Coordinates of C-alpha atoms in Angstrom, one line a residue:
M671 CA 0.0 0.0 0.0
V672 CA 3.1 2.3 -0.1
L673 CA 3.1 2.0 -3.9
W674 CA 1.4 5.3 -4.4
V675 CA 4.0 7.0 -2.1
C676 CA 6.7 5.9 -4.6
C677 CA 4.7 7.3 -7.4
A678 CA 4.2 10.5 -5.6
L679 CA 8.0 10.9 -4.9
L680 CA 8.8 10.2 -8.6
L681 CA 6.2 12.7 -9.8
L682 CA 7.3 15.3 -7.3
L683 CA 10.8 15.0 -8.6
H684 CA 9.3 15.6 -12.1
D685 CA 7.4 18.5 -10.6
Q686 CA 10.6 20.2 -9.8
L687 CA 11.7 20.0 -13.4
V688 CA 8.2 20.9 -14.8
P689 CA 6.6 23.4 -12.5
D690 CA 3.2 23.4 -14.1
V691 CA 2.5 19.7 -13.3
G692 CA -0.5 19.4 -10.9
A693 CA -2.0 22.7 -11.8
Q694 CA -5.2 23.1 -13.9
V695 CA -4.4 24.7 -17.3
E696 CA -7.5 25.6 -19.1
N697 CA -9.4 22.3 -19.5
R698 CA -6.6 20.0 -18.5
V699 CA -5.4 19.0 -15.1
T700 CA -2.5 16.6 -14.1
F701 CA -2.9 14.5 -11.0
L702 CA -0.2 13.3 -8.7
P703 CA -0.8 9.9 -7.1
G704 CA -2.0 10.3 -3.6
T705 CA -2.2 14.1 -3.8
F706 CA -5.5 15.9 -3.9
Q707 CA -6.1 18.4 -6.7
N708 CA -8.8 21.0 -6.7
V709 CA -10.6 21.2 -10.0
S710 CA -13.1 23.7 -11.4
I711 CA -15.3 22.3 -14.2
P712 CA -16.5 25.2 -16.5
Q713 CA -20.0 25.4 -17.7
N714 CA -20.6 23.3 -20.8
E715 CA -16.9 22.2 -20.9
T716 CA -15.0 19.0 -20.3
V717 CA -11.9 18.8 -18.2
Q718 CA -9.3 16.1 -19.0
A719 CA -7.7 14.5 -16.0
V720 CA -4.2 13.2 -16.9
V721 CA -1.9 10.8 -15.1
S722 CA 1.5 10.3 -16.6
R723 CA 4.7 8.4 -15.8
I724 CA 2.8 5.5 -14.2
L725 CA 5.1 2.9 -12.7
P726 CA 5.2 -0.6 -14.2
E727 CA 4.2 -2.1 -10.8
V728 CA 0.9 -0.4 -10.9
A729 CA -1.9 -2.7 -12.1
F730 CA -4.9 -0.4 -11.7
I731 CA -5.7 3.1 -10.7
T732 CA -8.8 4.7 -9.2
L733 CA -9.8 8.3 -9.7
Q734 CA -12.2 9.7 -7.1
F735 CA -13.8 13.2 -7.4
H736 CA -15.9 14.9 -4.7
T737 CA -18.2 17.9 -4.6
Q738 CA -20.5 19.1 -1.9
R739 CA -23.7 20.2 -3.6
R740 CA -23.5 19.9 -7.4
N741 CA -23.2 16.8 -9.4
A742 CA -20.2 16.1 -11.5
T743 CA -19.8 13.5 -14.3
L744 CA -16.7 11.3 -14.4
S745 CA -16.2 9.2 -17.6
Y746 CA -13.7 7.2 -19.5
S747 CA -14.3 9.1 -22.7
R748 CA -14.8 12.8 -23.6
V749 CA -18.4 12.1 -24.5
P750 CA -20.0 10.2 -21.6
D751 CA -22.4 7.4 -21.9
L752 CA -24.4 5.5 -19.4
S753 CA -22.2 2.4 -19.2
S754 CA -18.9 4.2 -19.0
S755 CA -19.6 7.2 -16.7
L756 CA -20.9 8.1 -13.3
T757 CA -22.7 11.2 -12.1
G758 CA -22.9 12.3 -8.5
V759 CA -21.3 14.3 -5.7
D760 CA -19.0 11.4 -4.9
S761 CA -17.9 9.6 -8.0
G762 CA -15.0 7.3 -8.9
L763 CA -13.7 5.2 -11.8
L764 CA -11.3 2.3 -11.8
S765 CA -9.0 1.8 -14.8
A766 CA -7.1 -1.5 -15.3
L767 CA -3.8 -0.8 -17.1
E768 CA -2.3 -2.4 -20.1
P769 CA 1.2 -4.0 -20.0
S770 CA 3.0 -1.0 -21.6
Q771 CA 0.7 1.8 -20.5
T772 CA 2.4 4.8 -18.8
T773 CA -0.3 7.4 -19.1
L774 CA -4.0 7.6 -18.4
S775 CA -6.8 10.1 -19.2
L776 CA -10.2 10.4 -17.7
F777 CA -12.8 13.2 -18.2
L778 CA -14.8 15.5 -15.9
S779 CA -17.9 17.4 -16.9
S780 CA -20.9 19.2 -15.5
P781 CA -24.2 17.5 -16.2
D782 CA -26.3 20.5 -15.2
S783 CA -24.6 23.2 -17.2
E784 CA -23.2 24.8 -14.1
V785 CA -19.7 25.6 -12.9
V786 CA -18.7 22.8 -10.5
A787 CA -15.9 23.0 -8.0
G788 CA -14.5 19.9 -6.4
T789 CA -11.5 18.0 -5.3
G790 CA -10.0 14.7 -6.6
V791 CA -7.2 12.2 -6.1
I792 CA -5.6 9.3 -8.0
L793 CA -4.7 6.2 -6.0
P794 CA -2.6 3.4 -7.6
Y795 CA -2.7 -0.3 -6.7
S796 CA -0.5 -3.3 -7.4
G797 CA -1.6 -6.6 -8.9
S798 CA -1.8 -8.3 -5.5
D799 CA -4.3 -5.7 -4.1
P800 CA -8.0 -6.6 -4.4
V801 CA -10.0 -4.8 -7.1
P802 CA -13.0 -2.9 -5.6
G803 CA -16.3 -3.4 -7.4
A804 CA -14.8 -5.8 -10.0
C805 CA -17.7 -8.3 -9.5
N806 CA -20.4 -5.8 -9.9
S807 CA -23.8 -7.0 -10.9
E808 CA -26.1 -4.3 -9.5
F809 CA -24.9 -0.9 -10.8
S810 CA -24.3 0.5 -14.3
L811 CA -20.5 0.4 -14.4
E812 CA -18.8 -2.9 -15.4
V813 CA -16.3 -2.3 -12.6
D814 CA -17.8 0.0 -9.9
P815 CA -15.5 1.0 -7.0
N816 CA -18.1 3.4 -5.6
V817 CA -20.0 3.5 -2.3
Y818 CA -23.6 4.5 -2.7
I819 CA -25.7 6.2 0.0
R820 CA -29.4 6.3 0.4
Y821 CA -31.1 8.0 3.3
N822 CA -34.4 8.9 4.8
L823 CA -35.5 10.5 8.1
Y824 CA -34.8 7.3 10.0
E825 CA -31.8 5.5 8.4
T826 CA -28.9 5.8 6.0
T827 CA -28.1 2.7 3.8
V828 CA -24.6 2.2 2.4
L829 CA -24.3 0.0 -0.7
F830 CA -21.3 -1.3 -2.7
A831 CA -20.5 -3.9 -5.3
P832 CA -18.4 -7.0 -4.4
A833 CA -14.7 -7.0 -5.2
N834 CA -12.4 -9.5 -6.9
L835 CA -8.9 -10.7 -6.5
G836 CA -6.1 -8.7 -7.9
Y837 CA -4.2 -9.6 -11.1
E838 CA -1.2 -8.2 -13.0
R839 CA -1.3 -6.3 -16.2
G840 CA -2.3 -8.2 -19.2
Q841 CA -3.7 -11.1 -17.2
T842 CA -7.3 -12.3 -17.3
P843 CA -9.3 -11.3 -14.3
P844 CA -10.3 -14.2 -12.0
A845 CA -13.9 -15.5 -12.4
C846 CA -16.3 -14.0 -9.8
D847 CA -18.8 -16.9 -9.2
E848 CA -17.4 -20.1 -10.6
S849 CA -16.5 -21.5 -7.2
T850 CA -16.2 -20.6 -3.5
D851 CA -12.8 -21.9 -2.9
T852 CA -10.2 -20.0 -0.9
N853 CA -8.4 -19.1 -4.1
T854 CA -11.4 -17.1 -5.3
R855 CA -12.9 -13.7 -4.4
W856 CA -15.0 -15.4 -1.7
R857 CA -12.1 -15.1 0.8
L858 CA -12.2 -11.4 0.7
Q859 CA -13.5 -9.4 3.7
Y860 CA -15.0 -5.9 3.8
D861 CA -14.5 -3.4 6.6
V862 CA -17.1 -0.7 6.7
Y863 CA -15.8 2.6 8.1
Q864 CA -17.4 5.8 9.3
Y865 CA -15.9 9.2 9.8
F866 CA -17.7 12.2 11.3
L867 CA -17.1 15.7 10.1
P868 CA -17.1 18.6 12.6
E869 CA -20.5 19.2 14.1
N870 CA -22.6 22.2 13.0
D871 CA -20.1 22.7 10.1
L872 CA -21.7 22.6 6.6
S873 CA -18.8 24.3 4.9
E874 CA -17.2 23.0 1.7
S875 CA -13.7 23.3 3.2
S876 CA -14.6 21.0 6.1
L877 CA -15.9 18.4 3.7
F878 CA -12.9 18.5 1.5
S879 CA -10.6 18.3 4.5
G880 CA -12.5 15.2 5.6
H881 CA -12.1 13.5 2.2
Q882 CA -8.4 14.3 2.2
A883 CA -8.1 12.7 5.6
V884 CA -9.8 9.4 4.6
A885 CA -9.1 8.9 0.9
G886 CA -6.9 5.8 1.1
V887 CA -6.6 2.7 3.2
Q888 CA -4.0 4.0 5.7
Q889 CA -5.8 7.3 6.2
M890 CA -9.2 5.8 6.9
T891 CA -7.8 3.1 9.2
A892 CA -5.9 5.8 11.1
V893 CA -8.8 8.3 11.7
G894 CA -12.0 6.5 10.8
K895 CA -14.1 4.1 12.9
R896 CA -14.5 0.6 11.8
V897 CA -18.2 -0.2 12.4
M898 CA -18.5 -3.7 11.0
T899 CA -16.7 -6.4 9.0
L900 CA -18.6 -8.2 6.2
L901 CA -17.7 -11.6 4.7
S902 CA -18.1 -12.3 1.0
T903 CA -21.2 -14.4 1.8
D904 CA -22.9 -11.4 3.5
K905 CA -25.0 -8.8 1.8
T906 CA -22.9 -5.9 0.6
S907 CA -24.8 -3.2 2.5
A908 CA -24.9 -1.6 5.9
V909 CA -27.6 0.5 7.7
F910 CA -26.9 3.4 9.9
N911 CA -28.8 6.0 11.9
S912 CA -29.7 9.1 10.0
I913 CA -28.4 12.3 11.6
P914 CA -29.8 15.3 9.6
G915 CA -27.3 18.1 9.4
Q916 CA -24.3 16.0 10.5
G917 CA -21.7 15.3 7.9
V918 CA -20.6 11.7 7.7
I919 CA -18.1 10.0 5.3
Y920 CA -18.6 6.3 4.7
S921 CA -16.0 4.1 3.1
V922 CA -15.3 0.4 2.6
I923 CA -11.9 -1.3 2.6
V924 CA -11.7 -4.7 1.0
R925 CA -9.0 -7.0 2.4
D926 CA -7.3 -10.1 1.2
P927 CA -6.4 -12.0 4.3
L928 CA -4.3 -14.5 2.5
L929 CA -2.0 -12.0 0.8
N930 CA -2.5 -9.4 3.5
T931 CA -3.3 -6.7 1.0
S932 CA -6.2 -4.2 0.8
A933 CA -7.8 -1.5 -1.3
S934 CA -10.2 1.3 -0.7
Y935 CA -13.5 2.0 -2.3
V936 CA -14.4 5.5 -3.2
P937 CA -15.6 7.2 0.0
A938 CA -19.0 8.9 -0.1
H939 CA -20.5 11.5 2.2
T940 CA -24.0 12.5 3.4
Y941 CA -25.6 15.1 5.6
A942 CA -28.9 13.2 5.6
C943 CA -30.6 16.4 4.3
S944 CA -30.8 18.3 1.0
F945 CA -28.9 21.5 0.2
T946 CA -31.5 22.4 -2.5
S947 CA -34.7 22.1 -0.5
A948 CA -36.2 25.5 0.4
L949 CA -38.1 24.0 3.3
D950 CA -36.3 22.0 6.0
G951 CA -33.1 21.8 4.0
C952 CA -29.6 21.5 5.5
Q953 CA -29.4 25.3 6.0
T954 CA -32.9 25.5 7.6
L955 CA -33.0 22.4 9.8
G956 CA -35.5 22.7 12.6
K957 CA -39.0 23.8 12.1
V958 CA -40.3 26.9 13.9
S959 CA -43.0 24.7 15.6
T960 CA -40.2 22.4 16.9
K961 CA -38.3 25.3 18.3
V962 CA -41.3 26.8 20.0
F963 CA -42.3 23.4 21.5
F964 CA -38.9 22.5 22.8
T965 CA -38.2 26.0 24.1
I966 CA -41.3 25.8 26.3
T967 CA -40.3 22.3 27.3
G968 CA -36.8 23.4 28.3
L969 CA -38.2 26.2 30.4
A970 CA -40.6 23.9 32.1
G971 CA -37.7 21.4 32.6
L972 CA -35.6 24.0 34.4
F973 CA -38.5 24.8 36.7
V974 CA -39.0 21.1 37.5
C975 CA -35.3 20.6 37.9
F976 CA -35.1 23.1 40.8
F977 CA -38.6 23.4 42.1
G978 CA -40.5 20.3 41.0
H979 CA -41.0 18.7 44.4
R980 CA -41.9 21.9 46.1
F981 CA -44.6 22.6 43.5
F982 CA -45.9 19.0 43.3
K983 CA -48.9 19.8 41.1
C984 CA -46.8 21.5 38.5
E985 CA -44.4 18.6 38.4
L986 CA -47.2 16.1 37.9
F987 CA -48.6 18.2 35.1
C988 CA -45.2 18.3 33.3
M989 CA -44.6 14.6 33.7
G990 CA -48.1 13.7 32.6
F991 CA -47.7 16.0 29.6
S992 CA -44.5 14.4 28.5
F993 CA -45.7 10.9 29.1
S994 CA -49.0 11.5 27.1
A995 CA -47.5 13.6 24.3
F996 CA -44.7 11.1 23.5
F997 CA -47.0 8.1 23.1
V998 CA -49.7 10.0 21.3
F999 CA -47.1 11.3 18.8
V1000 CA -46.0 7.7 18.1
L1001 CA -49.6 6.6 17.7
V1002 CA -50.7 9.4 15.4
T1003 CA -47.5 9.0 13.3
R1004 CA -48.0 5.3 12.8
T1005 CA -51.8 5.4 12.1
T1006 CA -52.4 8.7 10.2
D1007 CA -50.9 10.8 7.4
L1008 CA -51.0 14.1 9.2
H1009 CA -48.3 16.6 8.5
Y1010 CA -45.6 17.1 11.1
D1011 CA -47.0 20.4 12.5
E1012 CA -50.4 18.8 12.8
R1013 CA -49.1 15.8 14.7
L1014 CA -47.1 18.0 17.0
A1015 CA -50.2 20.1 17.7
V1016 CA -52.4 17.0 18.4
S1017 CA -49.6 15.6 20.7
A1018 CA -49.4 18.9 22.6
V1019 CA -53.2 19.1 23.1
V1020 CA -53.4 15.5 24.3
G1021 CA -50.3 16.1 26.4
V1022 CA -52.1 18.9 28.2
M1023 CA -55.0 16.7 28.9
G1024 CA -52.7 14.0 30.2
G1025 CA -51.0 16.4 32.5
V1026 CA -54.3 17.7 33.9
L1027 CA -55.6 14.2 34.3
L1028 CA -52.5 13.1 36.4
M1029 CA -52.7 16.3 38.5
M1030 CA -56.4 15.9 39.1
S1031 CA -56.1 12.3 40.0
W1032 CA -53.7 13.3 42.8
W1033 CA -55.9 16.2 43.8
R1034 CA -59.0 14.0 44.0
F1035 CA -57.7 10.7 45.3
G1036 CA -54.5 11.7 47.0
S1037 CA -52.7 8.6 46.0
V1038 CA -49.1 9.7 46.1
M1039 CA -47.6 6.3 45.2
A1040 CA -49.7 6.0 42.1
C1041 CA -48.5 9.4 40.8
V1042 CA -44.9 8.8 41.8
A1043 CA -45.0 5.5 39.9
V1044 CA -45.8 7.4 36.7
V1045 CA -42.9 9.8 37.5
G1046 CA -40.7 6.8 38.1
L1047 CA -41.6 5.4 34.7
M1048 CA -40.4 8.7 33.2
L1049 CA -37.0 8.2 34.9
G1050 CA -37.0 4.5 33.9
F1051 CA -37.6 5.5 30.3
L1052 CA -34.7 7.9 30.2
V1053 CA -32.4 5.5 32.0
A1054 CA -33.2 2.7 29.5
S1055 CA -32.7 5.1 26.6
V1056 CA -29.3 6.1 28.0
V1057 CA -28.2 2.4 28.4
L1058 CA -29.2 1.5 24.9
F1059 CA -27.7 4.7 23.5
T1060 CA -24.2 3.4 24.5
P1061 CA -22.4 0.8 22.3
L1062 CA -24.5 -1.9 24.0
G1063 CA -27.4 -0.8 21.8
D1064 CA -25.4 -1.9 18.7
L1065 CA -24.9 -5.5 19.8
D1066 CA -26.2 -8.0 17.3
A1067 CA -28.7 -9.4 19.9
F1068 CA -30.5 -6.0 19.9
R1069 CA -30.1 -5.2 16.2
N1070 CA -31.3 -8.6 15.0
S1071 CA -34.3 -9.1 17.4
D1072 CA -36.9 -6.5 18.3
A1073 CA -38.2 -8.9 21.0
V1074 CA -34.8 -8.9 22.8
F1075 CA -34.5 -5.1 22.5
W1076 CA -38.0 -4.2 23.8
T1077 CA -37.9 -6.8 26.5
T1078 CA -34.6 -5.4 27.8
F1079 CA -35.9 -1.9 27.5
S1080 CA -39.1 -2.7 29.3
C1081 CA -37.3 -4.4 32.1
I1082 CA -35.1 -1.4 32.8
V1083 CA -38.2 1.0 32.6
L1084 CA -40.1 -1.1 35.2
V1085 CA -37.1 -1.8 37.5
V1086 CA -36.3 1.9 38.2
P1087 CA -39.7 2.7 39.8
L1088 CA -39.2 -0.1 42.3
F1089 CA -36.7 2.0 44.1
F1090 CA -39.4 4.6 44.6
L1091 CA -41.3 2.2 46.9
R1092 CA -38.5 2.5 49.5
W1093 CA -37.4 6.1 48.9
P1094 CA -40.4 7.9 47.3
R1095 CA -39.3 11.5 48.1
E1096 CA -35.7 11.0 47.1
G1097 CA -36.7 9.2 43.9
N1098 CA -39.1 11.9 43.0
I1099 CA -36.5 14.6 43.5
C1100 CA -33.9 12.7 41.5
T1101 CA -36.4 12.4 38.7
C1102 CA -37.0 16.1 38.7
G1103 CA -33.3 16.8 38.5
V1104 CA -32.4 14.2 35.8
V1105 CA -35.5 14.6 33.6
G1106 CA -35.7 18.4 34.0
G1107 CA -32.0 18.8 33.1
Y1108 CA -32.4 16.6 30.0
A1109 CA -35.4 18.8 28.9
A1110 CA -33.1 21.8 29.0
V1111 CA -30.6 19.9 26.8
L1112 CA -33.4 19.2 24.3
A1113 CA -34.2 22.9 24.2
V1114 CA -30.6 23.7 23.3
N1115 CA -30.7 21.0 20.6
A1116 CA -33.6 22.9 18.9
Y1117 CA -31.1 25.6 18.0
V1118 CA -27.6 24.0 18.0
Y1119 CA -27.1 20.3 17.1
T1120 CA -26.0 18.0 19.9
S1121 CA -25.9 14.2 19.8
L1122 CA -27.6 13.9 23.2
S1123 CA -31.0 14.4 21.5
F1124 CA -30.5 10.9 20.0
I1125 CA -30.8 9.3 23.4
T1126 CA -34.6 9.5 23.1
L1127 CA -34.8 10.1 19.3
N1128 CA -33.3 6.6 18.6
I1129 CA -36.1 5.1 20.7
L1130 CA -38.7 7.2 18.8
K1131 CA -37.3 6.1 15.5
R1132 CA -37.4 2.5 16.4
L1133 CA -41.0 2.8 17.5
L1134 CA -42.0 4.6 14.2
N1135 CA -40.0 2.5 11.8
S1136 CA -40.0 -1.3 11.9
S1137 CA -36.8 -1.6 9.8
F1138 CA -34.8 0.8 12.0
S1139 CA -33.6 -2.1 14.2
A1140 CA -31.0 -3.1 11.7
A1141 CA -29.4 0.4 11.8
F1142 CA -26.2 1.2 13.6
T1143 CA -27.0 4.0 16.0
D1144 CA -23.5 5.4 16.4
V1145 CA -23.4 9.2 16.6
P1146 CA -20.5 11.7 16.9
F1147 CA -19.2 12.9 20.2
Q1148 CA -17.4 16.1 19.9
T1149 CA -16.7 19.3 21.9
I1150 CA -20.3 20.5 22.1
D1151 CA -21.6 17.1 23.2
Y1152 CA -19.1 16.9 26.1
A1153 CA -20.1 20.5 27.0
M1154 CA -23.8 19.5 27.0
I1155 CA -23.1 16.4 29.1
T1156 CA -21.4 18.7 31.6
V1157 CA -24.4 21.0 31.6
W1158 CA -26.8 18.1 32.1
V1159 CA -24.8 16.7 35.0
V1160 CA -24.4 20.1 36.7
L1161 CA -28.1 20.9 36.4
G1162 CA -29.2 17.5 37.6
V1163 CA -26.8 17.5 40.6
C1164 CA -27.6 21.1 41.6
G1165 CA -31.3 20.5 41.3
V1166 CA -31.3 17.3 43.4
V1167 CA -29.1 18.8 46.1
L1168 CA -31.0 22.0 46.3
Q1169 CA -34.4 20.3 46.6
L1170 CA -33.1 17.7 49.1
Y1171 CA -31.7 20.5 51.3
R1172 CA -34.9 22.7 51.1
E1173 CA -37.3 19.8 51.7
R1174 CA -35.4 18.1 54.6
A1175 CA -37.7 19.5 57.3
R1176 CA -40.9 19.4 55.3
P1177 CA -43.4 16.5 55.0
F1178 CA -42.5 13.9 52.3
F1179 CA -45.3 15.0 50.0
P1180 CA -47.9 17.8 50.2
P1181 CA -51.4 16.6 51.3
S1182 CA -54.2 16.3 48.7
P1183 CA -56.3 19.5 48.6
Y1184 CA -59.5 17.6 48.2
L1185 CA -58.8 15.4 51.2
M1186 CA -57.9 18.5 53.2
W1187 CA -61.2 20.1 52.3
Q1188 CA -63.1 17.0 53.3
Q1189 CA -61.4 16.9 56.6
E1190 CA -62.1 20.6 57.2
R1191 CA -65.7 20.1 56.4
E1192 CA -66.1 17.2 58.8
R1193 CA -64.4 19.2 61.5
R1194 CA -66.8 22.1 61.1
K1195 CA -69.8 19.7 61.3
T1196 CA -68.7 18.2 64.6
N1197 CA -67.0 21.1 66.4
V1198 CA -69.9 23.3 67.8
L1199 CA -67.4 25.7 69.3
D1200 CA -66.1 26.6 65.9
P1201 CA -68.0 29.8 64.7
S1202 CA -68.1 28.4 61.3
H1203 CA -70.3 25.6 62.7
H1204 CA -73.2 28.1 63.0
F1205 CA -72.9 29.3 59.5
P1206 CA -75.7 28.0 57.2
P1207 CA -74.6 25.9 54.2
L1208 CA -73.4 27.7 51.1
P1209 CA -76.6 27.0 49.0
S1210 CA -78.8 28.4 51.8
R1211 CA -76.6 31.5 52.0
L1212 CA -76.8 32.1 48.2
L1213 CA -80.6 31.6 48.2
E1214 CA -81.0 34.1 51.1
R1215 CA -78.9 36.6 49.3
A1216 CA -81.0 36.3 46.2
R1217 CA -84.2 36.8 48.3
Q1218 CA -82.7 40.0 49.8
L1219 CA -82.0 41.4 46.3
T1220 CA -85.5 40.8 45.1
R1221 CA -87.4 41.7 48.3
R1222 CA -89.3 45.1 48.3
R1223 CA -87.5 47.7 50.5
E1224 CA -89.6 49.0 53.4
P1225 CA -90.1 52.8 53.7
A1226 CA -87.9 54.5 56.2
G1227 CA -89.5 55.8 59.5
E1228 CA -90.4 54.9 63.0
H1229 CA -92.7 51.9 63.4
T1230 CA -92.6 51.5 67.2
P1231 CA -95.1 53.3 69.5
L1232 CA -93.9 56.5 71.2
L1233 CA -93.2 56.3 74.8
L1234 CA -95.4 58.6 76.9

């Protein structure tokens, strides 16, 4: 895999003698192996990409070209056709070399009659390296070294064509499917890699820097994260969690374990959103309704975090609202075709009803443990979501079986409230601090992306999409995520400590207002020394007051006989 380094040194020496090598001159650009070259494709023009002085040890070469927003066409000929060209933001071609071939030309053009700016690189490989995409039977190119990405709101799917064993110049390529012996392509293995771009950075320079960091085998293995390894008998695809607005580069490295050689497919990137959409595109992620909803949620969460137990009725309303709104949103999404704003409005209305119902159930019946059990389920839900947000959630047992996943999730949700039976006040205060702090984090996420929102969003996606279970739920953890974790921990700890200190001398829970009213009424009935005992009932007082208002007023004057 150091072959391209030798080529680069040789061509760099040539660059000292011919200073213009590597620079774009009109519609011609010369590539140095392993060195990225920025290319501008003029409108309605074709740019010739040239590689010269190719070493005899090189058996095949891949040219990869990357743009951020506009498509570019990469072809073997000046006039592209469907079977010998590829159009996209991440495109690549593989060229097998003839025995005496020392130069190579490929062509770049703009399919949309626009000026396209991008960056490209040439990577050489020897005859012992595997040939990416040489056993293609799905895509248009005969040999297709590209990684294809398809995404929706829930998941991102990575597809690629099977590779073949390497061969020297002039030799016949090995057959793809004649047998499955160890001397065939069936011994090859595929490592799927993932590389996250900086968060909240949609700039072109950030993308190009990322592609330069992961173009080849050594670069990707050094900075990328290997997510999975596929055998030749496995399906050549992988499913990941969609993260709208977060740049991710995916690549596949095919390895020959017998010869200990490897080659890289052409990396592809995605933001899981569109740069051309005027509504909810990459530049305008986050609807106004979402920002309003979660801003109010965050303010309520801060109140609950520091004052929830003291204002028990408000806490119950917030918890009932969250509990009801979440499950109604899932139900409405799965059973109706309402737009997002309509679903959010319905969830908010039902959430208000759920909050009022939980609060009134405590006001009327005074059952503290029943209400605290609901609060405990909220904490259990968050704890279970955090546990399965860790790498444990990507275990094959959870990805391959919904039954195992939901059984584990339900057990964690139900176990947490059991601690409330022994320490109800402490458990309630802990729930206020943890859940309230996370609500504040969600409010920040409505304006600035943070991966912590996927703690609960992954559960929501799995509830809404039955095929999401196969997706890897890995998300980037960068500076802002560690900062938000710190904020969450500080809010939770401060809220819990403050409420425990303030409530240490108070009763565990405030009494039910309805039960207090009943007790006061009974006390007034039985205590004859209480002046209120002699007051007539409220209906009698109202009736008497109405009679006074309708009674004819007597004329003023003396009505008693005069004393003699």
